[in-house]
């Protein structure tokens, strides 16, 4: 038995070391790194749920191996029976019930935190999906012609959703045609976008806070037609001062064009490195031209 324990421990140690994971990655049990407090809250729920499951597994496995090792058949005498032991059966029923209640409680607490919508967020943004791109507009910021600051994607340019870090952001989701889905992997959050969400009884509003600067790819996670796989956008998270500078430019006229600054023009004007790159750095533009391709010749007669 001591030799078996040593061999088992050695195999487990080699298994962990061979994964090449850091300590932080091991403690996350495969949960990817997020960029919002809401994502971290979900990560904690996942981590402790896995630890609890492993603890229960170790207990069950231990009882199984203990029974196999020390309670083998030694004679034809029938062992003592416990099927009518009322206290034992109550314990067997109560322990799983308590485990389910505890898991349900912490799941509900985490869900309420992730879906919370405190009043007066710092920034509001309307996310409008359409086949096969995105529009982002900021109702709290107006261009000189009185229209909300707006960014619309095209076949040549991936739209940039520019947001401030360490600020509460409220997203209002809708669609102009079919059902799409707003998904940013680093947010660890996905929500479908519906046409007329009020008529569909959909909760189309959520909030989060981005806790670090960076560029994060966003995707449509609902099959929505021919170019669904190309329906990407990019979240560009800037510090508060950079975001304020960006919005100051977006609400002004670009003297070189005579029109309000676009997202790429404003970011290019700021000159703050890759964070202010005028084009997306997490994806590539896509071509929606359906007649530009040539026949492959496969299956044609010679």
XYZ file of C-alpha atoms in Angstrom:
302
model
C 0.000 0.000 0.000
C 2.775 2.591 0.823
C 4.431 1.776 -2.499
C 1.110 2.225 -4.332
C 0.577 5.609 -2.668
C 4.069 6.756 -3.683
C 3.626 5.642 -7.284
C 0.209 7.302 -7.504
C 1.575 10.559 -6.069
C 4.522 10.485 -8.475
C 2.221 9.954 -11.462
C 0.037 12.849 -10.335
C 3.071 15.123 -9.888
C 4.434 14.252 -13.321
C 0.989 14.781 -14.846
C 0.733 18.299 -13.413
C 4.322 19.205 -14.329
C 3.973 17.860 -17.878
C 1.073 20.185 -18.653
C 3.431 23.160 -18.674
C 0.855 25.267 -16.799
C 1.807 28.021 -14.375
C 0.573 27.929 -10.795
C -2.046 30.532 -11.637
C -3.297 28.480 -14.588
C -3.490 25.323 -12.491
C -5.541 27.128 -9.836
C -7.939 28.349 -12.545
C -8.550 24.728 -13.660
C -8.616 25.714 -17.319
C -10.735 28.848 -16.880
C -9.346 31.514 -19.274
C -8.092 34.879 -18.087
C -10.791 37.571 -18.066
C -10.596 41.362 -18.112
C -13.617 42.280 -15.974
C -14.517 41.829 -12.283
C -17.584 39.922 -13.454
C -15.341 37.429 -15.280
C -13.206 37.055 -12.150
C -16.308 36.372 -10.059
C -17.284 33.567 -12.436
C -13.725 32.240 -12.310
C -13.873 32.037 -8.526
C -17.175 30.145 -8.695
C -15.640 27.722 -11.184
C -12.464 27.223 -9.124
C -14.218 26.508 -5.845
C -16.790 24.295 -7.567
C -14.006 22.174 -9.038
C -12.219 22.015 -5.669
C -15.448 20.896 -3.981
C -16.038 18.291 -6.696
C -12.489 16.989 -6.323
C -12.897 16.785 -2.542
C -16.076 14.739 -2.934
C -14.367 12.595 -5.562
C -11.375 11.920 -3.326
C -13.715 10.927 -0.480
C -15.730 8.579 -2.711
C -12.627 7.093 -4.336
C -11.064 6.623 -0.887
C -14.111 4.753 0.398
C -14.160 2.561 -2.700
C -10.473 1.667 -2.466
C -10.728 1.195 1.295
C -13.596 -1.241 0.816
C -11.734 -3.080 -1.940
C -8.519 -3.338 0.075
C -9.813 -4.127 3.557
C -13.241 -5.668 3.096
C -12.702 -8.462 0.637
C -14.656 -11.643 0.986
C -13.015 -13.676 3.769
C -15.667 -16.337 4.354
C -19.164 -17.427 3.421
C -20.594 -15.497 6.359
C -22.905 -12.676 5.280
C -21.471 -9.296 6.401
C -23.434 -6.976 8.619
C -26.206 -5.223 6.644
C -27.022 -1.485 6.858
C -29.893 -1.041 4.390
C -32.402 -0.361 7.172
C -30.145 1.903 9.220
C -32.299 5.030 9.460
C -29.618 7.453 10.808
C -27.217 6.365 8.064
C -29.833 6.808 5.354
C -30.695 10.286 6.677
C -27.024 11.225 6.493
C -26.769 9.871 2.935
C -29.761 12.043 1.949
C -28.846 15.161 3.931
C -25.243 15.531 2.743
C -26.071 15.683 -1.024
C -28.962 18.040 -0.265
C -26.641 20.419 1.618
C -24.095 20.258 -1.214
C -26.730 21.184 -3.814
C -28.045 24.051 -1.665
C -24.544 25.473 -1.131
C -23.715 25.246 -4.851
C -27.048 26.830 -5.767
C -26.483 29.677 -3.294
C -23.050 30.654 -4.592
C -24.224 30.275 -8.202
C -27.147 32.639 -7.542
C -24.867 35.152 -5.779
C -22.432 35.141 -8.701
C -25.206 35.395 -11.292
C -26.808 38.341 -9.496
C -23.460 40.129 -9.407
C -22.718 39.477 -13.094
C -26.195 40.617 -14.192
C -26.444 43.585 -11.817
C -27.295 46.935 -13.440
C -26.550 49.760 -10.984
C -28.042 53.144 -11.809
C -26.065 55.898 -13.523
C -23.301 53.986 -15.369
C -20.306 56.006 -16.540
C -20.808 55.190 -20.236
C -23.745 53.895 -22.256
C -23.320 52.302 -25.666
C -25.926 50.980 -28.090
C -24.775 47.815 -29.858
C -26.689 47.232 -33.095
C -26.042 44.067 -35.086
C -26.937 43.501 -38.717
C -25.988 41.107 -41.491
C -23.006 40.949 -41.267
C -21.478 43.653 -39.145
C -21.922 45.930 -36.145
C -22.811 49.498 -35.275
C -21.808 51.124 -31.991
C -23.242 54.469 -30.966
C -22.851 56.487 -27.780
C -26.040 58.400 -26.880
C -24.170 60.465 -24.281
C -21.806 61.970 -26.870
C -22.978 64.137 -29.777
C -21.252 65.181 -32.991
C -21.493 68.830 -34.127
C -24.550 67.950 -36.235
C -26.382 66.730 -33.118
C -26.125 63.008 -33.905
C -24.737 60.430 -31.454
C -21.109 59.431 -31.963
C -21.360 56.356 -34.183
C -19.047 53.659 -35.547
C -20.295 51.337 -38.305
C -18.344 48.369 -39.640
C -17.953 47.623 -43.328
C -16.517 44.905 -45.550
C -13.201 46.746 -45.569
C -12.987 47.765 -41.912
C -13.659 45.928 -38.656
C -15.583 48.256 -36.303
C -13.885 49.365 -33.079
C -15.877 49.525 -29.853
C -13.789 51.991 -27.845
C -14.453 51.862 -24.091
C -12.845 53.287 -20.934
C -11.180 51.108 -18.325
C -12.134 51.231 -14.622
C -15.552 52.636 -15.534
C -19.008 51.084 -15.514
C -20.223 50.519 -19.074
C -23.840 49.760 -19.954
C -24.574 47.917 -23.211
C -27.961 48.096 -24.975
C -28.239 45.306 -27.551
C -30.513 45.098 -30.591
C -30.602 43.745 -34.140
C -31.949 45.164 -37.381
C -32.685 41.830 -39.070
C -32.066 38.322 -37.691
C -30.856 37.070 -34.309
C -27.149 37.693 -33.700
C -25.091 37.319 -30.528
C -22.699 39.767 -28.849
C -19.700 37.820 -27.541
C -16.325 39.026 -26.254
C -14.323 35.995 -25.012
C -12.329 38.089 -22.523
C -15.608 39.293 -20.961
C -16.679 35.650 -20.454
C -20.126 36.892 -21.369
C -22.429 36.356 -24.334
C -25.920 37.624 -25.048
C -28.146 37.306 -28.105
C -29.292 40.409 -29.950
C -32.916 40.377 -31.155
C -34.906 42.620 -33.468
C -37.305 44.634 -31.304
C -35.992 43.235 -27.990
C -38.791 44.918 -26.035
C -41.420 42.995 -28.006
C -39.466 39.746 -27.544
C -39.363 40.209 -23.765
C -35.588 40.064 -23.917
C -33.339 41.566 -21.270
C -31.049 43.340 -23.714
C -29.058 45.401 -21.213
C -26.000 44.426 -19.188
C -23.074 46.169 -17.512
C -19.437 45.454 -16.802
C -16.144 47.150 -15.983
C -12.946 46.533 -17.938
C -10.005 46.491 -15.557
C -7.078 46.807 -17.980
C -6.182 48.372 -21.298
C -5.984 46.238 -24.399
C -7.538 45.097 -27.656
C -10.010 42.212 -27.477
C -11.692 40.479 -30.383
C -15.482 40.311 -30.406
C -17.615 37.914 -32.404
C -21.144 37.027 -33.378
C -21.872 33.738 -31.608
C -25.207 32.975 -33.304
C -25.385 31.466 -36.797
C -26.865 34.362 -38.743
C -26.217 33.730 -42.418
C -23.571 33.468 -45.111
C -20.868 35.623 -43.516
C -21.547 34.807 -39.887
C -17.986 33.598 -39.306
C -16.606 36.930 -40.504
C -18.848 39.076 -38.302
C -16.124 40.306 -35.967
C -15.501 43.517 -34.085
C -12.837 44.727 -31.687
C -13.103 46.151 -28.190
C -10.426 48.785 -27.665
C -10.101 49.467 -23.920
C -8.403 52.774 -23.137
C -7.605 54.490 -19.853
C -10.060 57.204 -18.806
C -7.852 60.060 -19.965
C -7.283 58.470 -23.387
C -11.007 57.715 -23.721
C -11.882 61.331 -22.874
C -9.382 62.507 -25.483
C -10.886 60.091 -28.009
C -14.416 61.361 -27.374
C -13.299 64.976 -27.556
C -12.075 64.255 -31.077
C -15.187 62.248 -32.028
C -17.406 65.189 -31.076
C -15.440 67.625 -33.266
C -15.062 68.271 -36.997
C -11.945 66.921 -38.646
C -10.476 69.968 -40.440
C -8.936 67.734 -43.105
C -12.224 66.127 -44.142
C -14.811 68.699 -43.051
C -16.780 65.908 -41.340
C -16.845 64.589 -37.747
C -13.863 62.444 -36.823
C -14.320 58.749 -37.467
C -13.038 56.165 -34.971
C -9.907 55.439 -36.995
C -9.204 59.143 -37.582
C -9.567 59.971 -33.892
C -7.334 57.111 -32.775
C -4.734 57.972 -35.408
C -4.724 61.572 -34.188
C -4.019 60.468 -30.603
C -0.729 58.706 -31.422
C -0.502 56.455 -28.334
C 1.019 53.318 -29.830
C -0.829 50.108 -30.632
C -3.704 51.048 -28.294
C -4.486 53.865 -30.695
C -3.995 51.872 -33.891
C -6.616 53.162 -36.352
C -7.496 49.657 -37.537
C -8.306 46.448 -35.673
C -5.294 44.468 -34.469
C -7.194 41.299 -33.466
C -8.729 40.357 -36.825
C -8.647 40.997 -40.552
C -11.133 42.693 -42.887
C -13.378 40.413 -44.888
C -14.715 40.532 -48.420
C -18.446 40.130 -48.983
C -18.082 40.103 -52.768
C -19.821 36.927 -53.991
C -18.851 37.090 -57.673
C -15.120 37.737 -57.368
C -14.084 34.082 -57.139
C -13.196 31.876 -60.078
C -14.415 28.298 -60.665
C -11.998 25.726 -59.309
C -12.447 23.409 -62.254
C -13.056 20.434 -59.977
C -15.691 18.129 -61.376
C -15.786 19.771 -64.816
C -15.409 17.822 -68.028
C -12.159 17.969 -69.959
